C-alpha cells in the first residue's frame, strides 16, 4: 500500500531542493480537506476545512520545518534556533531531534500552552523563556542567528514558506481548482504568504484557473495588520497568534492586494464561539487560534460578503489537544464537568433520559 511520504518527496520537482538535500521528514502534509456541511448550511457557501492539526506535531508548522531542517542540515548546521508562541518550537524540536541536531527555542514567559511546551520538552529542545512577548523573542533569535553559529528556522527563513506553500497544492489537487475564498489565521503572516505563493504557482502552471481571495484574520487584541500599526502589548487567549509586529507584514499586504483579499479581526469571545461550532457541529477540534478562520467566515458571511455557492477553504492550523482547557469552559467562564453517578445502569439511563425497552 502507498504511504504518504512527506512534502519534500511528494513535491520534490516543485521545491527548492536537490539531490544534495537530505530529506528530514516525519511524514508531514497530505492532510485531509473535509467538507463541513454544518458551516455550508450556516453560510450558503460550500465550505471545506483543511485540517492541519493532522500533521506529525499537530500543526501546519511541520510543512515548513521539514524543509527548513533539511536545508539546515544540507548547509551543515548543527544547531537551530527559533522564537515561538509554541507550535514552531514543538515542530523545530521534533525535526531537529529526528535529524540528530540540537534545537534552542525562545518563548514568551508563561504565554505558551502546556501542550506545546510539553512537546518541546519531550523532543529535547533547549527551552528559554524570555521576559517579553513573541516579538521580543524573534528579535533575539534573529540577532543570535546573525552573530552566532545557530541557524534560524522561523518563517523569516524562506525555506519555511517554501515548505508551507504545499498546503495550497493539496487543496488544488482535491478541488481541481483554487477555491473562491481561502481563510487563514494570521500571526506573523508567514502562512498567509505561503498559501498565496502556492496558489500563485498553481495558477501559473495552469492547475488552477484563478487565485482565491485570501482572507486573513487576527485576534482583536493583536491585530497590527488590521490597525495598520504594530501593537506593543498584544493580548488574546489565542496565544499562537499573540503577535504585535508580523515578520511577513509587507508581503502579506501585497498578497492581499493581488488576490483582492482582506484582513479582519475577531474578539476572543468570537474565537471561542467558533471553536465550539467547529467541534460540536462539524467534529473537528482545533486550538483557539485556528478557530479564527471559522469565526472570520461566519462574520464575513453574516455581513453579506460571501456570495452563496462560493467555494471556501478554511485552514485550521493546530490541533485542539494543543491547548485543550478552553473547551472545558462555558462562554461565561464556568467549568464544564461531566455528571458523576454511582455504578448503576439505571442511574446512567436516568441521566441520559433513556426509557427501558423503547425502540432506538
Ligand atoms: N495558527 C497557529 C496554530 C499558529 O501556531 C500560528 C503561528 C499561526 C496560526 C499563525 O501563522 O505566524 O504564519 O501567520 N505560530 C507561530 C509559532 C508564531 O511560534 O508557533 P503565521
GROMACS .gro file of C-alpha atoms and ligand atoms in nm:
model
  381
    1UNK     CA    1   0.000   0.000   0.000
    2UNK     CA    2   0.115   0.352  -0.071
    3UNK     CA    3   0.219   0.557   0.229
    4UNK     CA    4   0.229   0.937   0.205
    5UNK     CA    5   0.600   1.020   0.208
    6UNK     CA    6   0.605   1.377   0.338
    7UNK     CA    7   0.604   1.704   0.145
    8UNK     CA    8   0.964   1.701   0.018
    9UNK     CA    9   0.944   1.362  -0.157
   10UNK     CA   10   0.585   1.420  -0.273
   11UNK     CA   11   0.661   1.759  -0.429
   12UNK     CA   12   1.035   1.725  -0.497
   13UNK     CA   13   1.010   1.862  -0.852
   14UNK     CA   14   0.840   2.180  -0.733
   15UNK     CA   15   1.053   2.271  -0.432
   16UNK     CA   16   1.392   2.432  -0.394
   17UNK     CA   17   1.576   2.106  -0.318
   18UNK     CA   18   1.835   1.894  -0.498
   19UNK     CA   19   1.999   1.553  -0.472
   20UNK     CA   20   2.232   1.711  -0.216
   21UNK     CA   21   1.940   1.786   0.018
   22UNK     CA   22   1.895   1.525   0.293
   23UNK     CA   23   1.527   1.455   0.347
   24UNK     CA   24   1.434   1.502   0.712
   25UNK     CA   25   1.069   1.401   0.732
   26UNK     CA   26   0.816   1.278   0.984
   27UNK     CA   27   0.554   1.222   0.713
   28UNK     CA   28   0.402   1.573   0.729
   29UNK     CA   29   0.144   1.704   0.481
   30UNK     CA   30  -0.123   1.508   0.297
   31UNK     CA   31  -0.376   1.641   0.548
   32UNK     CA   32  -0.749   1.594   0.495
   33UNK     CA   33  -0.968   1.854   0.326
   34UNK     CA   34  -1.300   1.795   0.499
   35UNK     CA   35  -1.635   1.917   0.368
   36UNK     CA   36  -1.808   2.097   0.655
   37UNK     CA   37  -2.181   2.067   0.585
   38UNK     CA   38  -2.278   2.248   0.905
   39UNK     CA   39  -2.073   2.552   0.801
   40UNK     CA   40  -2.210   2.535   0.447
   41UNK     CA   41  -2.562   2.538   0.592
   42UNK     CA   42  -2.480   2.837   0.810
   43UNK     CA   43  -2.324   3.042   0.529
   44UNK     CA   44  -2.471   2.930   0.196
   45UNK     CA   45  -2.119   2.866   0.067
   46UNK     CA   46  -1.957   2.528   0.001
   47UNK     CA   47  -1.714   2.507   0.290
   48UNK     CA   48  -1.409   2.283   0.328
   49UNK     CA   49  -1.173   2.263   0.623
   50UNK     CA   50  -0.801   2.195   0.570
   51UNK     CA   51  -0.721   2.015   0.892
   52UNK     CA   52  -0.356   2.093   0.961
   53UNK     CA   53  -0.379   1.958   1.315
   54UNK     CA   54  -0.328   1.618   1.148
   55UNK     CA   55   0.042   1.689   1.093
   56UNK     CA   56   0.300   1.493   1.298
   57UNK     CA   57   0.340   1.752   1.574
   58UNK     CA   58  -0.019   1.873   1.543
   59UNK     CA   59   0.023   2.191   1.341
   60UNK     CA   60   0.097   2.324   0.991
   61UNK     CA   61   0.446   2.422   1.106
   62UNK     CA   62   0.570   2.074   1.015
   63UNK     CA   63   0.539   2.152   0.642
   64UNK     CA   64   0.784   2.437   0.674
   65UNK     CA   65   1.000   2.264   0.931
   66UNK     CA   66   1.077   1.957   0.717
   67UNK     CA   67   1.212   2.198   0.457
   68UNK     CA   68   1.394   2.430   0.698
   69UNK     CA   69   1.564   2.148   0.888
   70UNK     CA   70   1.653   1.956   0.571
   71UNK     CA   71   1.817   2.269   0.427
   72UNK     CA   72   1.986   2.349   0.757
   73UNK     CA   73   2.142   2.000   0.761
   74UNK     CA   74   2.237   2.036   0.394
   75UNK     CA   75   2.427   2.351   0.488
   76UNK     CA   76   2.600   2.175   0.776
   77UNK     CA   77   2.408   2.330   1.065
   78UNK     CA   78   2.447   2.154   1.399
   79UNK     CA   79   2.205   2.375   1.591
   80UNK     CA   80   1.887   2.561   1.505
   81UNK     CA   81   1.705   2.835   1.690
   82UNK     CA   82   1.355   2.981   1.677
   83UNK     CA   83   1.124   3.219   1.857
   84UNK     CA   84   0.781   3.074   1.912
   85UNK     CA   85   0.434   3.106   2.054
   86UNK     CA   86   0.450   2.727   2.088
   87UNK     CA   87   0.386   2.539   1.766
   88UNK     CA   88   0.706   2.635   1.589
   89UNK     CA   89   0.905   2.529   1.895
   90UNK     CA   90   0.729   2.191   1.908
   91UNK     CA   91   0.796   2.134   1.540
   92UNK     CA   92   1.156   2.258   1.542
   93UNK     CA   93   1.231   2.038   1.842
   94UNK     CA   94   1.085   1.727   1.677
   95UNK     CA   95   1.252   1.773   1.336
   96UNK     CA   96   1.589   1.874   1.484
   97UNK     CA   97   1.588   1.567   1.705
   98UNK     CA   98   1.493   1.349   1.407
   99UNK     CA   99   1.788   1.497   1.216
  100UNK     CA  100   2.027   1.445   1.505
  101UNK     CA  101   2.096   1.815   1.560
  102UNK     CA  102   2.003   2.040   1.851
  103UNK     CA  103   1.726   2.297   1.881
  104UNK     CA  104   1.701   2.601   2.107
  105UNK     CA  105   1.365   2.771   2.140
  106UNK     CA  106   1.284   3.115   2.278
  107UNK     CA  107   0.932   3.150   2.416
  108UNK     CA  108   0.741   3.434   2.583
  109UNK     CA  109   0.735   3.362   2.956
  110UNK     CA  110   0.413   3.200   3.072
  111UNK     CA  111   0.241   3.257   2.739
  112UNK     CA  112   0.257   2.926   2.556
  113UNK     CA  113   0.014   2.641   2.611
  114UNK     CA  114   0.114   2.344   2.823
  115UNK     CA  115   0.063   2.101   2.535
  116UNK     CA  116   0.313   2.285   2.317
  117UNK     CA  117   0.564   2.336   2.598
  118UNK     CA  118   0.547   1.966   2.680
  119UNK     CA  119   0.623   1.881   2.317
  120UNK     CA  120   0.936   2.097   2.316
  121UNK     CA  121   1.045   1.933   2.642
  122UNK     CA  122   0.965   1.584   2.515
  123UNK     CA  123   1.167   1.637   2.197
  124UNK     CA  124   1.465   1.753   2.399
  125UNK     CA  125   1.490   2.117   2.298
  126UNK     CA  126   1.685   2.373   2.496
  127UNK     CA  127   1.400   2.596   2.614
  128UNK     CA  128   1.450   2.953   2.722
  129UNK     CA  129   1.166   3.171   2.847
  130UNK     CA  130   1.209   3.539   2.770
  131UNK     CA  131   1.056   3.802   2.995
  132UNK     CA  132   0.884   3.961   2.699
  133UNK     CA  133   0.646   3.875   2.416
  134UNK     CA  134   0.690   3.683   2.090
  135UNK     CA  135   0.816   3.989   1.905
  136UNK     CA  136   1.097   4.027   2.163
  137UNK     CA  137   1.182   3.657   2.123
  138UNK     CA  138   1.205   3.691   1.744
  139UNK     CA  139   1.433   3.995   1.772
  140UNK     CA  140   1.673   3.795   1.989
  141UNK     CA  141   1.655   3.485   1.768
  142UNK     CA  142   1.740   3.694   1.460
  143UNK     CA  143   2.022   3.864   1.644
  144UNK     CA  144   2.166   3.530   1.757
  145UNK     CA  145   2.143   3.378   1.409
  146UNK     CA  146   2.319   3.682   1.260
  147UNK     CA  147   2.606   3.676   1.506
  148UNK     CA  148   2.645   3.323   1.642
  149UNK     CA  149   2.669   2.975   1.489
  150UNK     CA  150   2.297   2.892   1.501
  151UNK     CA  151   2.056   2.855   1.208
  152UNK     CA  152   1.722   3.041   1.225
  153UNK     CA  153   1.409   2.836   1.147
  154UNK     CA  154   1.138   3.097   1.193
  155UNK     CA  155   0.926   3.185   0.889
  156UNK     CA  156   1.161   3.474   0.805
  157UNK     CA  157   1.369   3.184   0.672
  158UNK     CA  158   1.240   3.143   0.313
  159UNK     CA  159   1.270   2.763   0.339
  160UNK     CA  160   0.977   2.767   0.582
  161UNK     CA  161   0.744   2.943   0.337
  162UNK     CA  162   0.868   2.711   0.061
  163UNK     CA  163   0.755   2.406   0.258
  164UNK     CA  164   0.429   2.557   0.378
  165UNK     CA  165   0.309   2.650   0.028
  166UNK     CA  166   0.249   2.278  -0.038
  167UNK     CA  167  -0.080   2.302   0.151
  168UNK     CA  168  -0.219   2.511  -0.137
  169UNK     CA  169  -0.104   2.242  -0.383
  170UNK     CA  170  -0.303   1.985  -0.189
  171UNK     CA  171  -0.618   2.197  -0.189
  172UNK     CA  172  -0.600   2.248  -0.566
  173UNK     CA  173  -0.538   1.877  -0.618
  174UNK     CA  174  -0.856   1.785  -0.429
  175UNK     CA  175  -1.084   2.062  -0.559
  176UNK     CA  176  -0.934   2.050  -0.910
  177UNK     CA  177  -0.907   2.428  -0.892
  178UNK     CA  178  -0.842   2.700  -0.636
  179UNK     CA  179  -1.139   2.789  -0.412
  180UNK     CA  180  -1.309   3.129  -0.440
  181UNK     CA  181  -1.205   3.224  -0.087
  182UNK     CA  182  -0.929   3.099   0.142
  183UNK     CA  183  -0.935   3.189   0.512
  184UNK     CA  184  -0.628   3.164   0.738
  185UNK     CA  185  -0.537   3.274   1.089
  186UNK     CA  186  -0.265   3.539   1.088
  187UNK     CA  187   0.016   3.589   1.338
  188UNK     CA  188   0.346   3.658   1.163
  189UNK     CA  189   0.160   3.631   0.830
  190UNK     CA  190   0.401   3.362   0.710
  191UNK     CA  191   0.130   3.108   0.638
  192UNK     CA  192  -0.091   3.362   0.461
  193UNK     CA  193   0.212   3.437   0.245
  194UNK     CA  194   0.282   3.068   0.186
  195UNK     CA  195  -0.071   2.989   0.066
  196UNK     CA  196  -0.063   3.288  -0.166
  197UNK     CA  197   0.263   3.162  -0.313
  198UNK     CA  198   0.134   2.808  -0.355
  199UNK     CA  199  -0.185   2.924  -0.526
  200UNK     CA  200   0.010   3.165  -0.747
  201UNK     CA  201   0.225   2.877  -0.870
  202UNK     CA  202  -0.082   2.665  -0.936
  203UNK     CA  203  -0.232   2.945  -1.144
  204UNK     CA  204   0.092   2.992  -1.333
  205UNK     CA  205   0.127   2.626  -1.427
  206UNK     CA  206  -0.238   2.600  -1.524
  207UNK     CA  207  -0.354   2.368  -1.244
  208UNK     CA  208  -0.588   2.642  -1.120
  209UNK     CA  209  -0.791   2.896  -1.318
  210UNK     CA  210  -0.784   3.170  -1.053
  211UNK     CA  211  -0.633   3.289  -0.728
  212UNK     CA  212  -0.856   3.255  -0.424
  213UNK     CA  213  -0.938   3.576  -0.244
  214UNK     CA  214  -0.703   3.549   0.056
  215UNK     CA  215  -0.884   3.636   0.380
  216UNK     CA  216  -0.662   3.662   0.689
  217UNK     CA  217  -0.784   3.706   1.045
  218UNK     CA  218  -0.610   3.837   1.355
  219UNK     CA  219  -0.726   3.840   1.715
  220UNK     CA  220  -0.877   4.179   1.802
  221UNK     CA  221  -0.620   4.241   2.078
  222UNK     CA  222  -0.332   4.150   1.843
  223UNK     CA  223  -0.436   4.295   1.509
  224UNK     CA  224  -0.148   4.509   1.379
  225UNK     CA  225  -0.224   4.447   1.010
  226UNK     CA  226  -0.587   4.543   1.054
  227UNK     CA  227  -0.495   4.852   1.259
  228UNK     CA  228  -0.211   4.949   1.027
  229UNK     CA  229   0.049   4.979   1.301
  230UNK     CA  230   0.243   4.747   1.536
  231UNK     CA  231   0.078   4.655   1.867
  232UNK     CA  232   0.319   4.692   2.158
  233UNK     CA  233   0.140   4.469   2.407
  234UNK     CA  234  -0.063   4.220   2.204
  235UNK     CA  235  -0.327   4.028   2.402
  236UNK     CA  236  -0.555   3.737   2.316
  237UNK     CA  237  -0.644   3.396   2.454
  238UNK     CA  238  -0.537   3.262   2.112
  239UNK     CA  239  -0.176   3.253   2.230
  240UNK     CA  240  -0.047   3.113   1.899
  241UNK     CA  241  -0.124   3.442   1.723
  242UNK     CA  242  -0.038   3.681   2.005
  243UNK     CA  243   0.197   3.880   1.779
  244UNK     CA  244   0.225   4.258   1.755
  245UNK     CA  245   0.470   4.309   1.468
  246UNK     CA  246   0.436   4.041   1.198
  247UNK     CA  247   0.754   3.948   1.014
  248UNK     CA  248   0.583   3.892   0.677
  249UNK     CA  249   0.364   4.203   0.701
  250UNK     CA  250   0.473   4.368   0.373
  251UNK     CA  251   0.446   4.054   0.166
  252UNK     CA  252   0.104   3.980   0.312
  253UNK     CA  253  -0.026   4.323   0.208
  254UNK     CA  254   0.094   4.256  -0.145
  255UNK     CA  255  -0.078   3.917  -0.143
  256UNK     CA  256  -0.397   4.075  -0.017
  257UNK     CA  257  -0.396   4.337  -0.292
  258UNK     CA  258  -0.313   4.092  -0.572
  259UNK     CA  259  -0.582   3.845  -0.462
  260UNK     CA  260  -0.849   4.106  -0.382
  261UNK     CA  261  -0.819   3.978  -0.026
  262UNK     CA  262  -0.899   4.107   0.318
  263UNK     CA  263  -0.770   4.129   0.674
  264UNK     CA  264  -1.014   4.134   0.963
  265UNK     CA  265  -1.016   4.100   1.341
  266UNK     CA  266  -1.225   3.880   1.573
  267UNK     CA  267  -1.250   3.920   1.950
  268UNK     CA  268  -1.173   3.635   2.191
  269UNK     CA  269  -1.540   3.556   2.256
  270UNK     CA  270  -1.597   3.518   1.881
  271UNK     CA  271  -1.293   3.291   1.852
  272UNK     CA  272  -1.416   3.061   2.130
  273UNK     CA  273  -1.770   3.054   1.990
  274UNK     CA  274  -1.633   2.948   1.651
  275UNK     CA  275  -1.409   2.685   1.811
  276UNK     CA  276  -1.720   2.538   1.972
  277UNK     CA  277  -1.921   2.542   1.648
  278UNK     CA  278  -1.643   2.358   1.466
  279UNK     CA  279  -1.601   2.095   1.737
  280UNK     CA  280  -1.969   2.045   1.823
  281UNK     CA  281  -2.124   2.074   1.475
  282UNK     CA  282  -1.852   1.956   1.237
  283UNK     CA  283  -1.648   1.721   1.457
  284UNK     CA  284  -1.313   1.896   1.417
  285UNK     CA  285  -1.129   2.007   1.731
  286UNK     CA  286  -0.880   2.289   1.689
  287UNK     CA  287  -0.689   2.524   1.912
  288UNK     CA  288  -0.836   2.874   1.959
  289UNK     CA  289  -0.604   3.049   1.709
  290UNK     CA  290  -0.714   2.806   1.438
  291UNK     CA  291  -1.083   2.871   1.502
  292UNK     CA  292  -1.041   3.229   1.388
  293UNK     CA  293  -1.071   3.105   1.027
  294UNK     CA  294  -1.419   2.978   1.111
  295UNK     CA  295  -1.506   3.295   1.302
  296UNK     CA  296  -1.386   3.504   1.008
  297UNK     CA  297  -1.604   3.314   0.762
  298UNK     CA  298  -1.911   3.343   0.984
  299UNK     CA  299  -1.855   3.717   1.023
  300UNK     CA  300  -1.797   3.778   0.650
  301UNK     CA  301  -2.097   3.565   0.552
  302UNK     CA  302  -2.323   3.732   0.805
  303UNK     CA  303  -2.230   4.071   0.665
  304UNK     CA  304  -2.308   3.964   0.311
  305UNK     CA  305  -1.955   3.938   0.173
  306UNK     CA  306  -1.961   3.571   0.068
  307UNK     CA  307  -2.182   3.508  -0.239
  308UNK     CA  308  -2.391   3.194  -0.195
  309UNK     CA  309  -2.246   2.890  -0.367
  310UNK     CA  310  -1.887   3.018  -0.331
  311UNK     CA  311  -1.624   2.754  -0.265
  312UNK     CA  312  -1.449   2.836   0.062
  313UNK     CA  313  -1.147   2.671   0.224
  314UNK     CA  314  -1.067   2.735   0.589
  315UNK     CA  315  -0.723   2.640   0.711
  316UNK     CA  316  -0.735   2.529   1.071
  317UNK     CA  317  -0.373   2.540   1.177
  318UNK     CA  318  -0.337   2.346   1.503
  319UNK     CA  319  -0.498   2.053   1.684
  320UNK     CA  320  -0.740   2.112   1.970
  321UNK     CA  321  -0.531   1.895   2.203
  322UNK     CA  322  -0.254   2.155   2.185
  323UNK     CA  323  -0.446   2.380   2.424
  324UNK     CA  324  -0.749   2.182   2.541
  325UNK     CA  325  -0.862   2.369   2.850
  326UNK     CA  326  -1.065   2.629   2.659
  327UNK     CA  327  -1.307   2.357   2.552
  328UNK     CA  328  -1.384   2.283   2.916
  329UNK     CA  329  -1.515   2.633   2.986
  330UNK     CA  330  -1.859   2.774   2.911
  331UNK     CA  331  -1.892   3.115   2.749
  332UNK     CA  332  -1.941   3.269   3.095
  333UNK     CA  333  -1.614   3.116   3.216
  334UNK     CA  334  -1.759   2.842   3.437
  335UNK     CA  335  -1.604   2.496   3.414
  336UNK     CA  336  -1.779   2.213   3.233
  337UNK     CA  337  -1.756   1.881   3.420
  338UNK     CA  338  -1.923   1.550   3.330
  339UNK     CA  339  -2.203   1.430   3.560
  340UNK     CA  340  -2.092   1.179   3.827
  341UNK     CA  341  -2.319   0.885   3.914
  342UNK     CA  342  -2.286   0.562   4.120
  343UNK     CA  343  -2.203   0.230   3.946
  344UNK     CA  344  -2.557   0.167   3.817
  345UNK     CA  345  -2.707   0.114   3.471
  346UNK     CA  346  -3.039   0.262   3.586
  347UNK     CA  347  -2.866   0.577   3.712
  348UNK     CA  348  -2.685   0.623   3.378
  349UNK     CA  349  -3.006   0.558   3.184
  350UNK     CA  350  -3.183   0.811   3.403
  351UNK     CA  351  -2.924   1.082   3.339
  352UNK     CA  352  -2.942   1.009   2.964
  353UNK     CA  353  -3.323   1.017   2.971
  354UNK     CA  354  -3.347   0.667   2.822
  355UNK     CA  355  -3.669   0.465   2.860
  356UNK     CA  356  -3.618   0.092   2.914
  357UNK     CA  357  -3.739  -0.129   2.625
  358UNK     CA  358  -3.829   0.165   2.396
  359UNK     CA  359  -3.709   0.132   2.034
  360UNK     CA  360  -3.395   0.310   1.906
  361LIG     N1  361  -0.217   2.922   1.389
  361LIG     C1  362  -0.136   2.860   1.475
  361LIG     C2  363  -0.190   2.743   1.548
  361LIG     C3  364  -0.004   2.907   1.493
  361LIG     O1  365   0.075   2.844   1.579
  361LIG     C4  366   0.040   3.020   1.422
  361LIG     C5  367   0.175   3.072   1.440
  361LIG     C6  368  -0.049   3.079   1.333
  361LIG     C7  369  -0.176   3.028   1.319
  361LIG     C8  370  -0.012   3.198   1.252
  361LIG     O2  371   0.076   3.168   1.148
  361LIG     O3  372   0.257   3.324   1.206
  361LIG     O4  373   0.244   3.218   0.982
  361LIG     O5  374   0.080   3.394   1.049
  361LIG     N2  375   0.254   3.031   1.529
  361LIG     C9  376   0.394   3.071   1.540
  361LIG    C10  377   0.463   2.984   1.642
  361LIG    C11  378   0.415   3.215   1.561
  361LIG     O6  379   0.563   3.027   1.701
  361LIG     O7  380   0.423   2.870   1.660
  361LIG     P1  381   0.170   3.282   1.092
   0.00000   0.00000   0.00000
